[in-house]
Amino acid sequence: MRKKTLPIIKNDPWLRPFAGAIEGRHEDAIRKEAELTGECGSLTELANAHRYYGLHRARNGGWTFREWAPNATSITLIGDFSGWKPREEFRLTHGADGVWEGSFPPDAITHGQYYKMLVKWPGGEGERIPAYATRVVQDPETHLFSAQVWSPARAYRWKTKYFKPETSPLLIYECHIGMAQEREGVGSYEEFRLNVLPRIAADGYNAIQIMAIQEHPYYGSFGYHVSSFFAASSRFGTPEELKALIDDAHSRGIAVIMDIVHSHAVKNENEGLGRLDGSPDLYFYSDGRREHPAWDSLCFDYGKNEVLHFLLSNCKYWMEEYSFDGFRFDGVTSMLYLNHGLGQDFGSYADYYNGNQDTNAITYLTLANRLIHEINPNAITIAEEMSGMPGLALPFGKGGIGFDYRMAMGIPDYWIKTLKERKDEDWHPTSIYWELTNRRADEKTISYVESHDQALVGDKTVIFRLIDEKMYWHMTVGDDDMTVARGIALHKMIRLVTLATINGGYLNFMGNEWGHPEWIDFPREGNGWSYKYARRQWSLADREDLQYRYLNAFDNAMIGIVSGVRNFQKKPLEKLWEKDDDQILAFMRGKLLFVFNFNPFRSFSDYGILAPAGKYRTVLSTDRPEYGGFGNIDESVKHLTVHDPLYAPAGKEWLRLYLPARSAQVLKLI
């Protein structure tokens, strides 16, 4: 029987020379899934390691504890319940396949107590935190981490029983709980729920993407050096408080996406998985691939079934225990390639299929996506990936890896390059439009101007590149500084054109929508362990005397325009006009017409654009005074197209508009 060609290959003739590699990765996933689920029947039934391993209440009211540690010769639980001394009654027994197990009476262990494992192995011993610990806390005096028994008398009761994310389009507010507060310090889940979540809802975003949830020893790592994969960071509060945050978000119609890190793990041995049982290769490679060459971290061995079981169960745990609506997978490029994509250009299809693919990691990502959508068909998965691997955000049945979206990482790079290297008069609409729409037609992307990456020390936010030090002296309402006026105008235009051209979703990092001043710098030795730059100064956007409120109001308005159109992201993009010497760009989406004049000097009267015949009214303008504009556009005027027999067969007529310099407007075909 002739094998069917996968749709990804059938629909893209340029991929046919690499059909073997694409079909191979597809078949690898099928084989591995069959191998893993042979006894249990499905990935959902397989991914239950978190229910078996770790500390759990037994049916008789007592406790059971299990850990996979095949290299260990002895494991004893130590903690508050043992005076931190190894006692015989807390010694685990060695079972089959390297699993250590212990059972304890109900009164032996109490909710809230701290504990660790004392692990011995040939030639050494050490205190370790269990791999499946669901609560890990740092001692404020010693700074050491311990697992904490977490079994409250009453389980959290969810108020929102069923929630389906809104993805038409998906509008993401990227956030970090710890730095979401205005005071200098670490914010909490509860502060975020009470103070920030209502702001996000009012802003019109329908999803939050939360960073740094998985426990990590170094706060300044932004949560990307994970130590305890099943523990929600205790810096920000209790598990119940995180659940309340997610529950509250759902009640407001806001999906909650978790920034999950399965691309690597922290090297720390006392807190993390490194040498948990004394061996270097329990979860990681033992050879030259063990340490990531750029991240000072450890690389998972995705070829091990036990590692797959651990990571797949981790995905299920966060969905099952906390009701997360999906995941943004960090560092996917690093996983896809044996060289982690470092120092490699991806200029042609051949660069993806040159023997550098990490087939084990690709298999894991494929299975993870299948599992997540098996658990919740409405779940959202996003890949942070910069190489452009074909099929990454294509369903498995079509030959893809199965993500719903991929981050359009070239867009912020393009805006940074433009702001750094091009004079305003050299901004070409042809280049802008091409960069914003240059993507595979069959894969959805998340477009964004800047994420947290562009806000860190060592980089600059868009508003900082535009205004720089004048932000400190000339953001008062009524100040006519031309640098600030330029910055505010371009800040709005850059965001609007990026949002207007999406084919999947749009992302903004918290505070950047209103031009948050300064960068992000977490407490570290170099800044005297200061929290001054690890916070968000929300009051600046709320002050009537500062121009930040103009940017905030405009962001609200443009989000409202797009979210008011059902399936806006699916509306065909029809380019109507692009003229580089005038610096004019115009395109239609459904009944909305977007017109941009990037020219820094010239305003145009009665500028002609060929558009679908009819009457148009203005629904948004960057030039409105309430958005920091000059009010030069009379929005009360209805615009009628003018017949031209030359273009009539195509249904197009001339639309004549006044286009002020450095402005954009959105018109609706009535």
XYZ file of C-alpha atoms in Angstrom:
670
model
C 0.000 0.000 0.000
C 1.382 3.382 -1.032
C 2.245 5.674 1.859
C 0.302 8.945 1.905
C 2.276 12.148 1.538
C 2.050 14.347 4.599
C 0.128 17.609 3.942
C 3.128 19.733 4.972
C 5.105 18.245 2.095
C 2.193 18.184 -0.338
C 1.427 21.859 0.275
C 5.017 23.079 0.029
C 6.908 21.684 -2.997
C 10.172 23.172 -1.700
C 10.057 20.673 1.176
C 9.903 17.588 -1.047
C 13.691 17.092 -1.146
C 13.555 16.792 2.656
C 10.530 14.502 2.816
C 12.615 11.745 4.397
C 13.577 13.879 7.394
C 10.048 15.230 7.897
C 8.413 11.813 7.559
C 11.113 10.387 9.815
C 10.362 12.781 12.675
C 6.652 12.058 12.247
C 7.173 8.314 12.425
C 9.568 8.679 15.371
C 6.779 10.301 17.368
C 4.296 7.595 16.393
C 6.720 4.836 17.433
C 7.632 6.494 20.725
C 4.001 7.148 21.633
C 3.144 3.498 20.942
C 6.101 2.393 23.066
C 5.186 4.647 25.995
C 1.442 3.959 25.948
C 1.508 0.240 25.153
C 0.267 -0.691 28.612
C -1.772 2.379 29.635
C -3.410 3.184 26.287
C -2.930 6.970 26.051
C -0.553 9.789 26.838
C -3.070 11.170 29.332
C -2.970 7.927 31.291
C 0.806 7.751 30.998
C 1.571 11.267 32.271
C 0.828 10.590 35.943
C 4.306 10.417 37.435
C 3.404 13.310 39.739
C 0.677 11.190 41.300
C 3.057 8.297 41.966
C 6.316 10.005 42.932
C 6.783 12.568 45.680
C 4.959 12.900 49.002
C 1.242 12.048 49.061
C -1.529 11.315 51.493
C -2.388 7.625 51.501
C -5.945 6.312 51.577
C -5.558 5.349 55.237
C -4.669 8.949 56.129
C -0.962 8.224 56.337
C 1.789 9.245 53.944
C 3.649 7.642 51.049
C 6.828 8.903 49.441
C 8.615 7.706 46.299
C 11.687 8.869 44.377
C 13.413 7.524 41.290
C 17.120 7.357 42.165
C 18.755 4.206 40.742
C 22.319 5.203 41.721
C 21.445 5.757 45.398
C 22.471 3.250 48.055
C 20.345 4.823 50.787
C 17.664 7.535 51.041
C 16.263 8.916 54.277
C 13.785 11.749 54.696
C 14.997 14.391 57.133
C 13.164 17.477 58.290
C 11.214 19.185 61.023
C 9.583 15.850 61.802
C 12.967 14.212 62.531
C 14.826 17.132 64.092
C 16.764 17.209 60.803
C 18.512 13.979 61.854
C 18.344 10.712 59.890
C 15.997 8.429 61.788
C 15.341 4.815 60.908
C 11.567 5.238 60.645
C 12.053 7.706 57.782
C 14.449 5.519 55.808
C 13.131 4.499 52.374
C 13.278 0.980 50.968
C 14.775 0.180 47.571
C 12.295 -1.306 45.144
C 12.390 -2.249 41.478
C 13.724 -0.039 38.661
C 15.572 2.303 41.003
C 12.442 3.461 42.850
C 12.769 4.213 46.585
C 9.632 4.134 48.698
C 8.425 4.740 52.247
C 5.131 4.715 54.155
C 4.524 6.737 57.306
C 1.661 7.002 59.822
C -0.722 10.006 59.743
C 0.869 11.785 62.713
C 4.461 11.316 61.530
C 4.341 14.269 59.132
C 2.365 17.518 59.360
C 1.274 20.133 56.827
C 3.770 23.005 56.672
C 6.831 21.081 57.861
C 10.097 21.393 55.938
C 12.051 18.397 54.695
C 14.708 17.065 52.330
C 16.167 13.753 51.291
C 19.514 12.579 52.634
C 20.840 10.583 49.699
C 23.879 8.306 49.802
C 25.604 6.884 46.732
C 28.872 5.101 46.053
C 31.585 7.449 47.240
C 29.405 10.255 48.577
C 26.208 11.656 50.023
C 24.210 14.887 50.051
C 20.963 16.572 50.948
C 18.559 16.801 48.040
C 15.115 18.214 47.303
C 12.731 15.610 45.846
C 12.304 15.860 42.082
C 8.511 15.911 42.387
C 8.261 18.338 45.324
C 5.225 20.580 44.839
C 6.239 23.220 47.375
C 9.796 24.482 47.880
C 10.688 27.389 50.177
C 13.870 29.407 50.702
C 14.992 30.179 54.240
C 15.332 33.999 54.483
C 18.389 33.739 56.751
C 20.397 30.820 55.365
C 19.028 31.231 51.801
C 18.864 27.438 51.576
C 15.878 25.768 49.949
C 13.778 22.976 51.459
C 10.711 21.103 50.327
C 7.600 21.854 52.352
C 4.790 19.471 53.174
C 1.728 20.986 51.528
C -1.556 19.324 52.370
C -4.015 21.955 53.616
C -7.123 20.783 55.415
C -9.311 22.200 52.667
C -8.438 21.925 48.998
C -8.934 25.043 46.894
C -12.468 25.263 45.511
C -12.572 26.559 41.956
C -15.260 29.133 41.245
C -14.935 28.975 37.462
C -15.607 25.341 36.638
C -15.279 25.528 32.870
C -13.270 28.001 30.862
C -12.583 28.202 27.139
C -9.891 30.658 26.006
C -10.791 33.362 23.515
C -8.355 33.170 20.598
C -10.008 35.272 17.917
C -7.552 36.882 18.138
C -5.313 35.918 21.043
C -4.131 39.086 22.804
C -1.416 38.280 25.351
C -0.195 40.381 28.253
C 3.205 38.977 29.232
C 3.910 39.443 32.915
C 6.151 38.586 35.851
C 4.447 38.319 39.246
C 7.432 39.449 41.309
C 8.077 42.672 39.424
C 4.435 43.561 38.767
C 4.125 45.738 41.865
C 5.153 49.384 42.218
C 6.925 49.168 45.561
C 10.566 48.069 45.654
C 10.372 44.392 46.542
C 8.935 41.086 45.370
C 5.289 41.156 44.409
C 2.822 38.431 45.313
C 0.152 36.410 43.541
C -2.447 38.205 45.642
C -1.109 41.683 44.844
C -1.171 40.801 41.174
C -4.721 39.481 41.406
C -6.020 42.560 43.193
C -4.017 45.327 41.525
C -2.808 44.233 38.091
C -5.377 41.760 36.819
C -8.205 44.359 36.782
C -5.920 46.681 34.810
C -5.228 43.967 32.219
C -8.940 43.225 31.889
C -9.676 46.930 31.402
C -6.925 47.131 28.792
C -8.756 44.505 26.710
C -6.217 41.677 26.669
C -7.741 38.190 26.783
C -4.702 36.225 27.973
C -1.832 36.603 30.396
C 1.449 34.780 29.923
C 3.116 34.405 33.302
C 6.867 34.053 33.627
C 8.901 32.476 36.434
C 6.239 30.183 37.894
C 8.415 27.080 38.272
C 10.658 27.355 41.331
C 14.111 28.762 40.654
C 16.915 29.504 43.127
C 18.149 32.747 41.534
C 15.479 35.443 41.276
C 17.424 37.334 38.618
C 17.275 34.384 36.188
C 13.764 35.553 35.216
C 12.666 32.030 36.095
C 14.631 30.357 33.315
C 17.000 28.338 35.574
C 14.420 25.991 37.073
C 15.263 23.806 40.052
C 11.894 22.315 41.087
C 9.686 21.688 38.077
C 6.506 20.812 39.974
C 6.657 23.635 42.524
C 5.051 27.039 41.995
C 7.511 29.680 43.135
C 6.951 30.330 46.839
C 8.489 33.819 46.540
C 5.116 35.033 45.341
C 2.840 33.215 47.797
C 1.035 29.935 48.309
C -0.357 27.467 45.771
C -3.863 28.507 46.792
C -3.085 32.143 46.035
C -1.842 31.219 42.556
C -5.005 29.203 42.000
C -7.112 32.163 43.140
C -5.295 34.370 40.628
C -5.980 31.944 37.774
C -9.588 31.496 38.922
C -10.095 35.269 39.000
C -8.554 35.620 35.530
C -10.933 32.998 34.168
C -13.905 34.799 35.706
C -12.829 37.875 33.714
C -12.522 35.924 30.458
C -8.720 35.942 30.593
C -6.769 32.806 29.705
C -3.635 32.011 31.705
C -0.602 30.708 29.831
C 2.425 29.458 31.714
C 5.967 30.145 30.559
C 7.269 26.574 30.903
C 10.976 25.685 30.804
C 11.737 22.195 29.511
C 14.736 23.173 27.406
C 17.247 22.999 30.267
C 17.570 23.016 34.071
C 19.640 24.801 36.687
C 23.059 23.281 37.463
C 22.586 23.587 41.238
C 22.829 20.206 42.926
C 21.481 21.077 46.383
C 18.307 22.629 44.942
C 17.915 21.078 41.485
C 18.031 17.770 39.651
C 21.770 17.793 38.980
C 23.309 14.630 40.550
C 20.151 13.995 42.535
C 21.308 10.440 43.203
C 25.002 11.185 42.777
C 25.063 10.322 39.081
C 25.444 12.991 36.404
C 23.061 11.351 33.942
C 19.870 10.680 35.871
C 17.898 13.297 33.920
C 20.682 14.773 31.813
C 23.368 13.739 29.385
C 26.606 12.522 30.943
C 28.905 13.446 28.043
C 29.814 16.731 26.392
C 26.132 17.455 25.798
C 25.336 17.675 29.524
C 26.041 21.405 29.944
C 24.491 24.023 27.717
C 27.337 25.971 26.092
C 25.598 29.343 26.396
C 23.248 29.143 29.368
C 25.360 27.636 32.188
C 22.694 24.995 32.698
C 22.039 21.274 32.176
C 20.462 19.675 29.099
C 17.799 16.996 29.465
C 18.367 13.614 27.836
C 15.139 13.373 25.831
C 16.131 9.891 24.683
C 15.335 8.464 28.122
C 11.781 7.287 28.683
C 12.028 8.294 32.349
C 12.839 11.857 31.314
C 9.912 11.901 28.893
C 7.683 10.587 31.686
C 8.905 13.355 34.002
C 8.402 16.183 31.504
C 5.081 14.980 30.109
C 3.744 14.555 33.634
C 4.942 18.074 34.381
C 2.754 19.434 31.574
C -0.256 17.532 32.854
C 0.382 18.558 36.457
C 0.215 22.290 35.778
C -2.988 21.888 33.757
C -4.585 19.499 36.223
C -3.553 21.102 39.510
C -3.615 24.800 38.567
C -5.957 24.946 35.549
C -3.406 26.631 33.302
C -4.808 27.051 29.790
C -1.575 26.258 28.022
C 2.118 26.898 27.762
C 4.681 29.055 26.055
C 7.634 26.679 25.686
C 10.893 28.511 26.272
C 14.096 27.884 24.333
C 12.626 25.642 21.640
C 15.389 26.472 19.154
C 17.922 25.131 21.636
C 15.980 21.857 21.775
C 15.532 21.368 18.040
C 19.210 21.265 17.106
C 22.197 19.341 18.389
C 24.216 22.568 18.338
C 21.300 24.433 20.005
C 21.084 26.646 16.918
C 24.144 28.568 18.102
C 26.279 30.232 15.463
C 24.104 28.878 12.668
C 22.275 30.716 9.931
C 18.966 29.436 8.624
C 18.846 30.822 5.117
C 17.390 27.845 3.259
C 15.410 24.673 3.918
C 18.613 22.666 3.705
C 19.816 24.329 6.905
C 17.010 22.633 8.854
C 17.743 19.129 7.562
C 21.523 18.867 7.560
C 21.792 16.147 10.198
C 21.750 18.677 13.023
C 18.201 17.936 14.204
C 17.818 16.564 17.722
C 15.275 13.863 16.912
C 14.744 12.927 20.571
C 13.897 16.501 21.571
C 11.606 16.909 18.545
C 9.826 13.706 19.526
C 9.336 15.028 23.057
C 7.905 18.355 21.835
C 5.551 16.495 19.502
C 4.321 14.221 22.284
C 3.969 17.147 24.678
C 1.707 18.948 22.218
C -0.332 15.803 21.633
C -0.720 15.281 25.379
C -1.683 18.890 26.121
C -4.377 18.920 23.430
C -5.537 15.469 24.481
C -6.138 16.798 27.993
C -7.721 20.037 26.771
C -8.516 20.459 23.047
C -8.793 24.220 23.649
C -5.349 24.504 25.240
C -2.855 26.997 23.825
C 0.747 26.068 23.025
C 3.315 28.585 21.813
C 6.900 27.929 20.746
C 9.656 30.450 21.406
C 11.709 29.595 18.334
C 13.888 31.746 16.112
C 15.169 29.453 13.348
C 11.854 29.102 11.499
C 11.719 25.299 11.516
C 8.920 24.378 9.034
C 5.945 22.639 10.603
C 6.662 23.674 14.182
C 3.224 25.291 14.523
C 1.376 22.817 12.330
C -0.894 20.024 13.643
C 0.695 16.616 13.999
C -1.768 15.105 11.531
C -0.438 17.441 8.855
C 3.147 16.488 9.548
C 3.886 19.204 12.088
C 5.253 19.239 15.616
C 1.911 20.422 16.935
C 2.284 23.885 18.474
C -0.665 26.238 18.000
C 1.556 29.288 17.547
C 5.178 30.263 17.139
C 6.693 33.527 18.328
C 7.447 35.885 15.429
C 10.876 36.636 16.845
C 12.102 38.414 13.729
C 9.644 41.284 14.207
C 11.183 42.850 17.357
C 14.621 42.347 15.806
C 13.429 44.243 12.740
C 12.082 47.159 14.776
C 15.282 47.372 16.824
C 17.403 47.364 13.669
C 15.188 50.023 12.095
C 15.344 52.300 15.141
C 19.099 51.867 15.523
C 20.235 52.066 11.906
C 17.719 53.958 9.762
C 16.852 57.617 9.612
C 13.116 58.327 9.716
C 13.085 59.312 6.064
C 14.505 55.870 5.185
C 11.633 53.881 6.700
C 10.185 52.056 3.705
C 6.600 50.723 3.831
C 7.526 47.904 1.452
C 10.112 46.681 3.964
C 7.817 47.111 6.973
C 4.914 45.230 5.393
C 7.130 42.418 4.128
C 8.794 41.875 7.491
C 5.479 41.847 9.356
C 3.837 39.372 6.969
C 6.820 37.165 6.061
C 5.681 33.846 7.528
C 4.495 30.429 6.509
C 0.881 30.602 5.377
C -0.059 27.420 7.232
C 1.391 28.355 10.640
C 0.000 30.868 13.140
C 2.381 33.293 14.816
C 2.401 35.615 17.818
C 3.495 39.048 16.614
C 5.053 41.536 19.010
C 7.060 44.734 19.032
C 8.914 43.873 22.225
C 8.763 41.305 24.992
C 10.653 41.132 28.283
C 13.802 40.362 26.259
C 13.905 43.869 24.829
C 13.322 45.468 28.244
C 16.358 44.048 30.055
C 19.510 45.869 31.066
C 21.846 45.654 28.105
C 19.004 46.365 25.700
C 16.455 49.138 25.357
C 12.696 49.293 25.099
C 11.193 50.942 22.033
C 10.232 54.061 23.989
C 13.776 54.337 25.378
C 15.256 54.073 21.888
C 12.876 56.775 20.701
C 13.116 59.247 23.586
C 16.043 58.160 25.763
C 17.017 60.565 28.565
C 14.387 63.131 27.560
C 11.864 60.765 29.120
C 13.029 61.995 32.531
C 12.422 65.675 31.812
C 9.865 66.154 29.035
C 6.945 63.742 29.537
C 4.743 66.357 31.176
C 1.506 67.163 29.362
C 1.960 70.444 27.486
C 5.708 70.017 27.027
C 6.299 70.462 23.304
C 9.652 68.697 23.099
C 9.949 67.411 19.529
C 11.919 64.284 20.463
C 9.134 63.205 22.790
C 6.463 64.066 20.208
C 8.272 61.957 17.610
C 8.678 59.106 20.085
C 5.028 59.061 21.081
C 3.894 59.171 17.436
C 6.145 56.321 16.294
C 5.473 54.239 19.410
C 1.780 54.190 18.482
C 2.354 53.558 14.783
C 4.800 50.705 15.330
C 2.376 48.946 17.640
C -0.645 49.495 15.431
C 0.961 48.196 12.242
C 2.329 45.153 14.107
C -1.058 44.337 15.633
C -2.954 45.010 12.401
C -0.925 42.445 10.424
C -1.187 39.478 12.822
C -2.173 36.025 11.589
C -2.554 34.483 15.037
C -2.009 36.612 18.111
C -0.289 39.662 19.572
C 1.880 40.009 22.678
C 2.890 42.925 24.876
C 5.111 42.926 27.961
C 3.541 44.602 30.981
C 4.009 48.342 31.078
C 5.553 48.603 27.637
C 2.169 49.482 26.123
C 2.326 52.857 27.872
C 6.064 53.357 27.528
C 7.323 52.278 30.939
C 10.553 54.184 31.581
C 13.880 52.494 32.134
C 14.894 48.876 31.884
C 14.462 45.749 33.975
C 17.338 44.973 36.313
C 16.835 42.352 38.981
C 18.645 42.571 42.327
C 22.257 41.512 41.941
C 25.661 42.276 43.349
C 26.342 44.813 40.591
C 23.423 47.039 41.617
C 23.668 46.570 45.364
C 20.828 44.035 45.381
C 18.367 46.797 44.566
C 14.729 46.314 43.515
C 14.511 49.801 42.039
C 14.356 48.535 38.466
C 12.560 45.250 39.184
C 9.082 46.763 39.415
C 6.418 48.537 37.344
C 5.558 52.163 38.041
C 1.839 51.961 37.223
C 1.136 55.375 38.750
C 2.948 57.040 35.854
C 0.283 55.803 33.434
C -2.491 56.974 35.743
C -1.251 60.521 36.259
C -3.177 63.153 34.325
C -0.126 65.420 34.110
C 2.073 62.903 32.255
C 1.963 61.782 28.634
C 2.239 58.081 29.467
C -1.550 58.075 29.747
C -1.780 58.968 26.048
C 0.063 55.780 25.072
C -2.016 53.714 27.478
C -5.255 55.114 26.081
C -4.151 54.439 22.530
C -3.164 50.857 23.331
C -6.595 50.291 24.873
C -8.235 51.738 21.768
C -6.314 49.679 19.223
C -6.816 46.485 21.225
C -10.520 47.317 21.349
C -10.721 47.828 17.581
C -9.103 44.479 16.805
C -10.863 42.448 19.491
C -14.183 43.850 18.263
C -13.776 41.977 14.985
C -14.510 38.269 15.258
C -11.571 36.231 13.964
C -9.706 39.390 12.987
C -6.513 37.346 12.626
C -8.125 35.229 9.895
C -9.304 38.149 7.771
C -7.283 38.220 4.541
C -4.671 40.947 4.326
C -5.182 42.963 1.158
C -2.409 45.419 0.430
C -3.933 48.474 -1.255
C -1.051 50.920 -1.400
C 2.653 51.126 -0.625
C 4.808 53.951 -1.879
C 8.292 54.208 -0.456
C 9.051 57.710 -1.683
C 5.918 59.027 0.054
C 6.301 56.503 2.922
C 2.603 55.589 2.713
C 1.204 52.115 3.491
C -2.444 51.047 3.287
C -4.113 47.658 3.597
C -7.552 46.179 4.294
C -8.665 43.492 6.742
C -12.334 42.728 6.414
C -14.060 46.092 6.541
C -11.182 47.867 8.279
C -8.775 50.017 6.287
C -5.396 50.779 7.905
C -3.477 53.764 6.545
C 0.018 54.779 7.699
C 2.059 57.850 6.812
C 5.578 57.172 8.101
C 6.878 60.350 6.483
C 8.490 62.509 9.202
C 8.081 65.791 7.327
C 5.284 65.669 4.762
C 1.567 65.708 5.344
C -0.615 64.935 2.324
C -3.958 66.478 1.391
C -6.429 64.455 -0.728
C -3.981 61.579 -0.960
C -5.440 58.967 -3.292
C -5.594 55.290 -2.333
C -7.305 52.647 -4.435
C -9.777 50.970 -2.093
C -12.991 48.940 -2.306
C -15.815 51.229 -3.413
C -18.063 52.663 -0.736
C -18.324 55.033 2.205
C -15.725 55.058 5.008
C -15.690 56.551 8.480
C -12.694 56.975 10.783
C -12.761 54.716 13.843
C -9.248 55.310 15.180
C -6.501 57.844 14.662
C -3.100 58.165 16.278
C -3.487 61.929 15.849
C -6.301 62.306 18.382
C -5.361 64.689 21.213
C -6.368 62.080 23.827
C -3.636 59.858 22.372
C -0.996 62.591 22.365
C -1.703 63.677 18.787
C -2.426 67.091 17.324
C -6.071 66.704 16.305
C -5.454 67.475 12.637
C -7.854 64.825 11.318
C -11.558 65.698 11.204
C -13.090 62.359 12.118
C -16.647 63.588 11.612
C -16.092 63.540 7.846
C -17.440 60.496 5.972
C -15.257 59.565 3.016
C -16.843 58.506 -0.286
C -14.728 56.782 -2.901
C -14.492 58.372 -6.350
C -15.266 56.299 -9.435
C -12.513 55.600 -11.937
C -13.471 53.532 -15.003
C -9.935 52.181 -15.212
C -10.220 50.366 -11.861
C -13.990 49.811 -11.724
C -13.777 46.199 -13.017
C -11.694 45.353 -9.941
C -14.222 47.010 -7.616
C -11.727 49.705 -6.640
C -12.190 53.454 -6.510
C -10.114 56.371 -5.318
C -10.321 57.174 -1.614
C -8.939 60.631 -0.909
C -7.641 61.278 2.594
C -5.725 63.842 4.600
C -2.633 62.074 5.966
C -0.680 64.074 8.563
C 3.022 63.302 8.925
C 3.854 60.455 11.333
C 0.292 59.351 11.786
C -1.970 56.391 11.218
C -5.702 55.987 10.984
C -8.183 53.156 10.789
C -11.304 53.589 8.690
C -14.290 51.284 8.450
C -16.159 50.528 5.254
C -19.799 51.288 6.017
